Amino acid sequence: MSDLGLQELVGWVEHSGTLSQFMHRPLGEEIVAAYRRHARRLHPRLHMAGLSARGAVLALRCDGALTHVLAGMRASGRNEFLAEPEAWESWVQLCSSRGAQWTERLVAAAGGGDLDAHPLLERLVTEHGLSEPGWFRLARLGHPDGVGVVPEAGDEVLWYRHLLEALDAMPQAERAETGAAVVEALTDHSTWHPWHLGDWAVPLLVRLGATEEQVLWRPREWPVSVTAGERERYHDEFLAAVVERGHGFAAEVVAVAEGDPLALRGALDLVELLVHHHDLPLPTRREYWKAWWRDSSTPKVGRRWQEQFLAACAVRDAMAPFAEPEERMREVEDAAVAVRTAGEVDDAALTGALIAVWERGDRVSSQRAVVQWVQALALADRLRVERARLIAVLPVLDGVAVTFVTELLLTLDLDEAELTEIALVVLPHGSRAVVRKVLGALEGIEAVSGELVETVAMVADGADVRAAQQARVLIEIWGGNG
C-alpha cells in the first residue's frame, strides 16, 4: 500500500466502520503519506461522497491543514457528527488533546466566524480557558430547523423568526448586548454573520432598536425586492415593527430617506408605506419625488395617490418619461380605472397640475412625460376645457409636447384670434406634420395680421416642399382678399 492512490484512499476511508470506529482506527505510515499526497483532491471527493466528517478526522490525525478540519464540520459533516453523539464527544476530546496553542490556531483559522464550527470551538476554548472571540455571541443564536446550506425561497422568514425567538429567550441584559451585536453585524461589511435574512433584515433591525440610518443602510446596499406573494406579509411585519418604535421613529425614517437617492431606490415602497400608515406630511425633497415618479407613481387605491400626484407635479423637473411606454401606459390606464371607481380622484385637479408643469417651463423630458400622463389617465377631454391655458403655454413647450397640444387645440372650434396666436408660435418651430396641420387650419381666416403673413412667408421659403406649397397658396388667397 506504499503507493496508495486517491481512489484507494477514498475507499479505505469509506469502509472503515462507523465514524467512531474510524476515529480510532490505527493509521499506518502509508495512509499518512497517501493523505499528504492527495489531500487537495481528497477532501472534495469525500465531501461529494458525504464523508466530510471523516475528512476532518483524517486531516487532524495526519496534521493536515486546519481549513480541512473546519471544512469537515460544515453541511453533511455536521450532520454526521450529530448522528453519532459518541463520535462527537470523541472528536471534541481528540481536538482538545492537541492543546491550547493548536486550539488558538484553529480559532484563528475560522476567521471572523464559522457557525458550523462554533460548537466545537466553544468547547475547546472553554476547556483550555481561552478568551472567546466576539463572533461567538452571534454564533450562539444558532441555526433554524429546516434551513439547508444553500439558501432557498422562504429561508429568510425562517431566519427572521429564529433570531427573534433566540433573542427573546435570553435574559434582558444579554438580549440587549446580543441584539446590538446583531445590528452591527447586519450594517457592517466587515462583520461576520451567517444569517440568510435578505429583505427581512430590515424589520429585524427595526425590532432590535437600530437607528434610522442603520435601518436604511440595508436597502441602500441591497434594494428591497420582496416577491408579490410575500409583499403583504412583509409590509405587515415591517409596519408592526415600526409601530413598536412609535410615530416619531416612522417620521425620522422618512426624513432621513427622502433626500437619499440610494435609500429611495432601495426602499421607496417602505417609505411611502410609513407616510400613509402614520398619516405623515408628504416629503418635500426633490429626490423623493423623482424616485416616486420613477418607481411608485402608478395609481393606488387607499394610498393618498392623488395627493402625492399633485405634490409630485409641483416639483420642478422631477417628472420623467415612461421607461417602457406601452407597458407602462397600460399599467397606469388599468390602475386609474380602480382609483376612479373608488372615487379617489378629481380629474380637474389632475389636469390642472399637469398643465402647471408645462407652464413652469420644465425640461423637455418632463414636458413629454406630461403628455404620457394625460394619455394614460384619459384626460384629453378635460384638457380641452383649458384651451386658454393651453394656448398661453405653447411658447414654452418643445418637441412632443408642442405637437400634442397643438393637435389637441386644432380639434376645437377656434376663433381667428386663437388660430393666429397658435400659428405665430408653432409655424417657426413645429414639426413638419403639425406645421402642415396649422397651415390647413388657417385657410378659413379672413382677418390676417401682417405678423401672420410674415410668419407664413417664412414657411413658404422653407425646406418642407409640401408646407411651402401650402404657405404660398395661403399668401395668394390673402393677397387676393386684400
Coordinates of C-alpha atoms in Angstrom, one line a residue:
M1 CA 0.0 0.0 0.0
S2 CA 3.0 2.3 -0.2
D3 CA 1.8 3.8 -3.4
L4 CA -1.9 4.1 -2.3
G5 CA -3.8 6.0 -5.0
L6 CA -6.6 8.6 -4.5
Q7 CA -9.4 6.2 -5.3
E8 CA -8.0 3.5 -3.0
L9 CA -7.7 6.1 -0.2
V10 CA -11.3 7.2 -0.6
G11 CA -12.3 3.5 -0.4
W12 CA -10.3 3.0 2.7
V13 CA -12.0 6.0 4.4
E14 CA -15.4 4.8 3.3
H15 CA -15.1 1.3 4.5
S16 CA -13.6 1.9 7.9
G17 CA -16.6 1.2 10.1
T18 CA -18.7 3.8 11.9
L19 CA -17.4 7.3 12.4
S20 CA -16.4 6.4 16.0
Q21 CA -14.5 3.4 14.8
F22 CA -12.8 5.4 12.1
M23 CA -11.7 8.0 14.6
H24 CA -9.7 5.4 16.5
R25 CA -8.6 3.2 13.6
P26 CA -4.8 2.9 13.5
L27 CA -3.1 4.9 10.7
G28 CA -0.1 3.4 9.1
E29 CA 2.7 5.4 7.5
E30 CA 1.3 4.6 4.1
I31 CA -2.1 6.1 4.9
V32 CA -0.5 9.3 6.3
A33 CA 1.8 9.5 3.2
A34 CA -1.1 8.9 0.8
Y35 CA -3.2 11.6 2.6
R36 CA -0.4 14.1 2.3
R37 CA 0.0 13.4 -1.4
H38 CA -3.7 13.5 -2.2
A39 CA -5.2 15.9 0.4
R40 CA -6.0 18.7 -2.0
R41 CA -8.1 16.4 -4.2
L42 CA -9.2 14.0 -1.5
H43 CA -11.4 16.4 0.6
P44 CA -13.7 17.5 -2.3
R45 CA -14.2 13.8 -3.1
L46 CA -15.0 13.0 0.5
H47 CA -17.4 15.9 0.6
M48 CA -19.2 14.7 -2.6
A49 CA -19.4 11.2 -1.0
G50 CA -21.0 12.6 2.2
L51 CA -17.9 11.8 4.2
S52 CA -16.9 15.3 5.2
A53 CA -16.6 14.5 8.9
R54 CA -14.2 11.7 8.2
G55 CA -12.2 14.1 6.1
A56 CA -11.9 16.4 9.2
V57 CA -10.8 13.5 11.3
L58 CA -8.2 12.4 8.8
A59 CA -6.9 16.0 8.4
L60 CA -6.5 16.2 12.2
R61 CA -4.7 12.9 12.6
C62 CA -2.4 13.5 9.7
D63 CA -1.5 17.0 10.7
G64 CA -3.3 18.4 7.7
A65 CA -4.5 21.9 7.1
L66 CA -6.7 23.5 9.7
T67 CA -9.0 24.7 7.0
H68 CA -9.7 21.0 6.2
V69 CA -10.5 20.3 9.8
L70 CA -13.0 23.2 9.8
A71 CA -14.5 22.3 6.4
G72 CA -15.3 18.8 7.7
M73 CA -17.6 20.5 10.3
R74 CA -19.9 22.0 7.7
A75 CA -23.0 20.8 6.0
S76 CA -23.0 17.0 5.8
G77 CA -20.1 16.8 8.2
R78 CA -22.1 18.4 10.9
N79 CA -24.9 16.0 10.3
E80 CA -22.5 13.1 10.5
F81 CA -21.3 14.1 13.9
L82 CA -24.9 14.8 15.1
A83 CA -25.9 11.3 14.1
E84 CA -23.3 9.8 16.4
P85 CA -23.2 11.5 19.8
E86 CA -20.4 9.2 20.9
A87 CA -18.4 10.2 17.8
W88 CA -19.0 13.8 18.6
E89 CA -17.6 13.5 22.1
S90 CA -14.6 11.6 20.9
W91 CA -14.0 14.2 18.2
V92 CA -14.0 17.0 20.8
Q93 CA -11.6 15.1 23.0
L94 CA -9.3 14.3 20.1
C95 CA -9.2 18.0 19.1
S96 CA -8.7 19.1 22.8
S97 CA -5.7 16.8 23.1
R98 CA -3.9 19.0 20.7
G99 CA -3.6 21.6 23.3
A100 CA -4.3 25.3 23.8
Q101 CA -1.9 26.6 21.1
W102 CA -3.4 24.4 18.5
T103 CA -6.9 25.5 19.6
E104 CA -5.9 29.1 19.2
R105 CA -4.7 28.4 15.7
L106 CA -7.9 26.6 14.9
V107 CA -10.0 29.5 16.1
A108 CA -7.8 31.9 14.1
A109 CA -8.4 29.7 11.0
A110 CA -12.1 30.2 11.5
G111 CA -11.6 33.9 10.8
G112 CA -14.4 36.3 11.6
G113 CA -16.9 33.5 12.2
D114 CA -18.0 29.9 11.4
L115 CA -21.4 28.9 12.6
D116 CA -20.9 25.2 11.9
A117 CA -17.6 25.0 13.7
H118 CA -18.8 27.1 16.6
P119 CA -20.0 24.1 18.8
L120 CA -16.5 22.5 18.6
L121 CA -14.6 25.8 19.0
E122 CA -16.7 26.9 22.0
R123 CA -16.0 23.6 23.8
L124 CA -12.3 23.8 23.1
V125 CA -12.0 27.4 24.1
T126 CA -13.8 26.7 27.4
E127 CA -11.7 23.6 28.2
H128 CA -8.4 25.5 27.6
G129 CA -9.6 28.6 29.4
L130 CA -9.0 30.8 26.3
S131 CA -10.7 34.2 25.6
E132 CA -13.5 33.7 23.2
P133 CA -13.8 35.8 20.0
G134 CA -16.6 38.3 19.7
W135 CA -18.4 36.3 16.9
F136 CA -19.2 33.5 19.4
R137 CA -22.0 35.7 20.7
L138 CA -23.6 35.7 17.2
A139 CA -23.0 32.1 16.6
R140 CA -24.8 31.1 19.9
L141 CA -28.0 32.3 18.2
G142 CA -27.9 29.1 16.3
H143 CA -29.5 27.9 13.1
P144 CA -33.2 27.5 12.3
D145 CA -34.5 24.0 11.7
G146 CA -35.3 23.1 8.1
V147 CA -32.8 25.5 6.6
G148 CA -30.1 24.0 4.4
V149 CA -26.6 25.2 3.4
V150 CA -27.8 26.6 0.1
P151 CA -30.3 29.4 0.6
E152 CA -33.8 28.7 -0.7
A153 CA -37.0 30.7 -1.1
G154 CA -38.6 31.1 2.3
D155 CA -35.4 30.7 4.3
E156 CA -35.4 34.5 5.0
V157 CA -38.6 34.3 7.1
L158 CA -37.3 31.2 9.0
W159 CA -34.1 33.0 9.9
Y160 CA -36.0 36.1 10.9
R161 CA -38.4 34.2 13.3
H162 CA -35.5 32.1 14.6
L163 CA -33.4 35.1 15.5
L164 CA -36.2 36.9 17.2
E165 CA -37.1 33.8 19.2
A166 CA -33.5 33.1 20.2
L167 CA -33.0 36.7 21.4
D168 CA -36.3 36.8 23.2
A169 CA -35.2 33.7 25.2
M170 CA -32.2 35.5 26.6
P171 CA -32.1 37.4 29.9
Q172 CA -32.7 41.1 29.3
A173 CA -29.1 42.3 29.6
E174 CA -27.8 39.5 27.3
R175 CA -30.5 40.2 24.8
A176 CA -29.6 43.9 24.7
E177 CA -25.9 43.1 24.2
T178 CA -26.5 40.4 21.6
G179 CA -29.2 42.5 19.8
A180 CA -26.7 45.3 19.5
A181 CA -24.1 42.9 18.1
V182 CA -26.7 41.6 15.5
V183 CA -27.4 45.2 14.4
E184 CA -23.7 45.9 14.0
A185 CA -23.2 42.6 12.0
L186 CA -26.1 43.5 9.7
T187 CA -24.9 47.0 9.0
D188 CA -21.1 46.5 8.6
H189 CA -19.5 44.7 5.7
S190 CA -16.5 43.8 7.8
T191 CA -18.5 41.9 10.5
W192 CA -19.3 38.2 10.0
H193 CA -22.8 36.9 10.2
P194 CA -24.3 33.6 8.9
W195 CA -27.9 34.6 8.5
H196 CA -29.7 34.5 5.2
L197 CA -32.2 37.2 6.0
G198 CA -32.4 39.0 2.7
D199 CA -35.1 41.7 2.9
W200 CA -36.2 40.5 6.3
A201 CA -33.1 42.2 7.8
V202 CA -35.0 45.5 7.6
P203 CA -37.8 44.6 10.1
L204 CA -35.3 42.8 12.3
L205 CA -33.2 45.9 12.5
V206 CA -36.3 47.9 13.4
R207 CA -37.2 45.5 16.2
L208 CA -33.7 45.4 17.6
G209 CA -33.6 49.2 18.1
A210 CA -31.4 50.1 15.2
T211 CA -31.2 53.8 14.3
E212 CA -32.9 55.2 11.3
E213 CA -29.6 55.3 9.4
Q214 CA -28.9 51.7 10.3
V215 CA -32.4 50.6 9.1
L216 CA -31.8 52.3 5.8
W217 CA -28.3 51.0 5.4
R218 CA -29.6 47.6 4.3
P219 CA -31.8 48.8 1.4
R220 CA -29.1 51.2 0.3
E221 CA -26.8 48.2 -0.2
W222 CA -29.5 45.6 -1.2
P223 CA -32.7 47.1 -2.5
V224 CA -35.9 45.5 -1.1
S225 CA -37.3 43.2 -3.7
V226 CA -40.0 41.1 -1.9
T227 CA -42.0 38.9 -4.2
A228 CA -45.6 39.7 -4.9
G229 CA -46.8 36.7 -2.9
E230 CA -44.8 37.8 0.2
R231 CA -45.3 41.6 -0.1
E232 CA -48.4 41.8 2.2
R233 CA -46.9 39.7 4.9
Y234 CA -43.6 41.6 4.7
H235 CA -45.3 45.0 4.8
D236 CA -47.4 44.0 7.8
E237 CA -44.4 42.8 9.7
F238 CA -42.4 46.0 8.9
L239 CA -45.3 48.2 10.0
A240 CA -45.8 46.2 13.2
A241 CA -42.1 46.6 14.0
V242 CA -42.2 50.4 13.3
V243 CA -45.4 50.8 15.4
E244 CA -43.4 49.4 18.4
R245 CA -40.9 52.2 17.9
G246 CA -43.6 54.9 17.7
H247 CA -44.8 57.6 15.3
G248 CA -41.7 59.7 15.9
F249 CA -39.4 56.9 14.6
A250 CA -41.5 56.5 11.5
A251 CA -41.2 60.2 10.8
E252 CA -37.4 60.1 11.3
V253 CA -37.0 57.2 8.9
V254 CA -39.0 59.2 6.2
A255 CA -37.0 62.4 7.0
V256 CA -33.6 60.5 6.5
A257 CA -34.7 58.6 3.4
E258 CA -36.4 61.4 1.5
G259 CA -33.2 63.1 0.5
D260 CA -31.2 60.0 -0.1
P261 CA -31.4 58.6 -3.7
L262 CA -29.8 55.2 -2.7
A263 CA -32.2 54.7 0.2
L264 CA -35.2 55.7 -2.1
R265 CA -34.1 53.3 -4.8
G266 CA -33.9 50.5 -2.3
A267 CA -36.9 51.2 -0.1
L268 CA -39.2 53.8 -1.6
D269 CA -42.2 51.4 -1.1
L270 CA -41.5 51.2 2.6
V271 CA -41.0 54.9 3.0
E272 CA -44.3 55.5 1.2
L273 CA -45.9 52.9 3.4
L274 CA -44.8 54.8 6.5
V275 CA -46.1 58.1 5.2
H276 CA -49.5 56.6 4.5
H277 CA -49.8 54.4 7.6
H278 CA -48.7 57.1 10.1
D279 CA -50.5 59.9 8.2
L280 CA -47.3 61.8 7.9
P281 CA -46.9 65.0 5.9
L282 CA -45.7 64.3 2.4
P283 CA -42.0 64.6 1.8
T284 CA -40.8 67.8 0.2
R285 CA -37.4 66.9 -1.2
R286 CA -36.9 66.7 -5.0
E287 CA -35.0 63.4 -4.7
Y288 CA -38.1 61.8 -3.2
W289 CA -40.4 62.9 -5.9
K290 CA -38.0 61.9 -8.7
A291 CA -37.9 58.4 -7.2
W292 CA -41.7 58.5 -6.8
W293 CA -42.3 59.3 -10.4
R294 CA -39.9 56.5 -11.4
D295 CA -40.9 53.7 -9.1
S296 CA -44.2 54.3 -7.3
S297 CA -46.5 56.7 -9.3
T298 CA -48.9 54.0 -10.5
P299 CA -52.4 54.9 -9.1
K300 CA -53.2 53.1 -5.9
V301 CA -56.5 52.8 -4.1
G302 CA -56.4 53.9 -0.5
R303 CA -52.8 55.2 -0.6
R304 CA -53.3 59.0 -0.9
W305 CA -52.3 58.7 -4.5
Q306 CA -53.9 61.9 -5.8
E307 CA -52.4 63.9 -3.0
Q308 CA -49.0 62.5 -3.9
F309 CA -49.5 63.1 -7.6
L310 CA -50.3 66.7 -7.1
A311 CA -47.3 67.2 -4.8
A312 CA -45.1 65.5 -7.4
C313 CA -46.3 67.7 -10.2
A314 CA -45.4 70.7 -8.1
V315 CA -41.6 69.8 -8.1
R316 CA -39.7 71.3 -11.0
D317 CA -38.1 68.9 -13.4
A318 CA -38.9 65.8 -11.3
M319 CA -41.2 64.1 -13.8
A320 CA -39.6 61.7 -16.2
P321 CA -41.0 59.8 -19.3
F322 CA -42.1 56.2 -19.0
A323 CA -39.2 53.8 -19.3
E324 CA -41.3 51.2 -21.2
P325 CA -44.1 53.4 -22.7
E326 CA -46.5 50.8 -24.0
E327 CA -46.4 48.6 -21.0
R328 CA -46.4 51.5 -18.5
M329 CA -49.3 53.1 -20.3
R330 CA -51.4 50.0 -19.9
E331 CA -50.4 49.7 -16.3
V332 CA -51.5 53.2 -15.5
E333 CA -54.7 53.0 -17.5
D334 CA -55.8 49.9 -15.6
A335 CA -54.9 51.3 -12.2
A336 CA -56.6 54.6 -13.0
V337 CA -59.9 52.8 -13.5
A338 CA -59.6 51.4 -10.0
V339 CA -59.0 54.8 -8.3
R340 CA -61.7 56.4 -10.3
T341 CA -64.1 53.7 -9.3
A342 CA -63.2 54.2 -5.7
G343 CA -63.9 58.0 -6.1
E344 CA -60.4 59.0 -5.1
V345 CA -59.5 61.3 -8.0
D346 CA -60.6 64.7 -9.3
D347 CA -59.8 64.9 -13.0
A348 CA -59.9 68.7 -12.9
A349 CA -57.2 68.8 -10.2
L350 CA -55.0 66.3 -12.0
T351 CA -55.3 68.2 -15.3
G352 CA -54.5 71.5 -13.7
A353 CA -51.4 70.1 -12.0
L354 CA -50.2 68.6 -15.3
I355 CA -50.7 71.9 -17.2
A356 CA -48.8 73.6 -14.4
V357 CA -45.7 71.5 -15.2
W358 CA -45.8 72.9 -18.8
E359 CA -46.5 76.4 -17.6
R360 CA -43.5 76.3 -15.3
G361 CA -41.3 75.5 -18.3
D362 CA -39.9 72.2 -17.1
R363 CA -37.3 70.4 -19.2
V364 CA -38.3 68.8 -22.4
S365 CA -38.3 65.2 -20.9
S366 CA -40.8 66.4 -18.2
Q367 CA -43.0 68.0 -20.9
R368 CA -43.0 64.7 -22.8
A369 CA -43.9 62.9 -19.6
V370 CA -46.9 65.2 -19.1
V371 CA -48.2 64.1 -22.5
Q372 CA -47.9 60.4 -21.5
W373 CA -49.8 61.0 -18.2
V374 CA -52.6 62.9 -20.0
Q375 CA -53.0 60.0 -22.3
A376 CA -52.6 57.3 -19.6
L377 CA -55.1 59.0 -17.3
A378 CA -57.5 59.7 -20.2
L379 CA -57.5 63.5 -19.5
A380 CA -57.6 64.7 -23.1
D381 CA -61.2 65.8 -23.0
R382 CA -60.7 67.5 -19.7
L383 CA -57.6 69.3 -21.1
R384 CA -59.7 70.7 -24.0
V385 CA -61.7 72.7 -21.4
E386 CA -58.4 74.6 -20.6
R387 CA -58.0 76.0 -24.1
A388 CA -56.9 79.4 -22.9
R389 CA -54.1 77.9 -20.7
L390 CA -53.0 75.6 -23.5
I391 CA -52.7 78.4 -26.0
A392 CA -50.8 80.5 -23.5
V393 CA -48.4 77.8 -22.6
L394 CA -47.4 77.0 -26.2
P395 CA -44.4 79.3 -26.3
V396 CA -42.6 77.4 -23.6
L397 CA -43.3 74.0 -25.0
D398 CA -41.0 71.9 -27.2
G399 CA -40.9 68.6 -29.0
V400 CA -43.7 66.1 -28.4
A401 CA -45.5 68.5 -26.1
V402 CA -46.0 71.3 -28.6
T403 CA -47.2 68.8 -31.2
F404 CA -49.6 67.2 -28.8
V405 CA -51.1 70.5 -27.5
T406 CA -51.4 71.9 -31.0
E407 CA -53.1 68.9 -32.4
L408 CA -55.5 68.9 -29.4
L409 CA -56.3 72.6 -29.9
L410 CA -57.0 72.1 -33.6
T411 CA -59.8 69.7 -32.7
L412 CA -61.7 72.6 -31.1
D413 CA -63.8 75.3 -32.7
L414 CA -61.1 78.0 -32.5
D415 CA -61.8 81.7 -33.4
E416 CA -59.4 83.6 -35.8
A417 CA -57.6 85.2 -32.9
E418 CA -56.8 81.9 -31.3
L419 CA -55.7 80.3 -34.6
T420 CA -53.4 83.3 -35.3
E421 CA -51.9 83.0 -31.8
I422 CA -51.3 79.3 -32.3
A423 CA -49.8 79.8 -35.8
L424 CA -47.4 82.5 -34.7
V425 CA -45.9 80.1 -32.1
V426 CA -46.0 76.8 -33.9
L427 CA -45.1 77.6 -37.6
P428 CA -41.5 78.8 -36.9
H429 CA -40.5 75.8 -34.7
G430 CA -43.1 73.0 -35.0
S431 CA -42.6 69.6 -36.6
R432 CA -43.4 69.2 -40.3
A433 CA -46.6 67.3 -39.6
V434 CA -48.0 69.9 -37.2
V435 CA -46.9 72.8 -39.3
R436 CA -48.9 71.4 -42.2
K437 CA -52.0 70.9 -40.0
V438 CA -51.8 74.5 -38.7
L439 CA -51.5 75.8 -42.3
G440 CA -54.5 73.8 -43.2
A441 CA -56.5 75.4 -40.3
L442 CA -55.5 78.9 -41.5
E443 CA -57.3 78.5 -44.8
G444 CA -60.5 79.9 -43.4
I445 CA -59.0 83.0 -41.7
E446 CA -60.2 86.3 -43.1
A447 CA -58.7 88.9 -40.7
V448 CA -55.0 88.3 -41.4
S449 CA -52.3 90.3 -39.5
G450 CA -49.0 91.4 -41.0
E451 CA -47.1 89.3 -38.5
L452 CA -49.0 86.2 -39.6
V453 CA -48.3 86.9 -43.2
E454 CA -44.6 87.3 -42.5
T455 CA -44.6 84.0 -40.5
V456 CA -46.3 82.1 -43.3
A457 CA -44.0 83.6 -45.8
M458 CA -41.0 82.1 -43.9
V459 CA -42.6 78.7 -44.2
A460 CA -43.1 79.4 -48.0
D461 CA -39.3 79.7 -48.2
G462 CA -38.6 76.7 -46.1
A463 CA -37.2 73.2 -47.0
D464 CA -40.5 71.4 -46.5
V465 CA -41.9 71.3 -50.0
R466 CA -45.4 70.4 -49.1
A467 CA -45.7 73.0 -46.3
A468 CA -44.1 75.6 -48.6
Q469 CA -46.7 75.0 -51.2
Q470 CA -49.5 75.3 -48.6
A471 CA -48.0 78.6 -47.4
R472 CA -47.7 80.1 -50.9
V473 CA -51.4 79.2 -51.6
L474 CA -52.4 81.0 -48.3
I475 CA -50.4 84.1 -49.2
E476 CA -52.0 84.2 -52.7
I477 CA -55.5 83.8 -51.1
W478 CA -54.8 86.5 -48.5
G479 CA -53.3 88.8 -51.2
G480 CA -56.5 88.3 -53.3
N481 CA -58.6 89.1 -50.3
G482 CA -56.6 92.2 -49.7

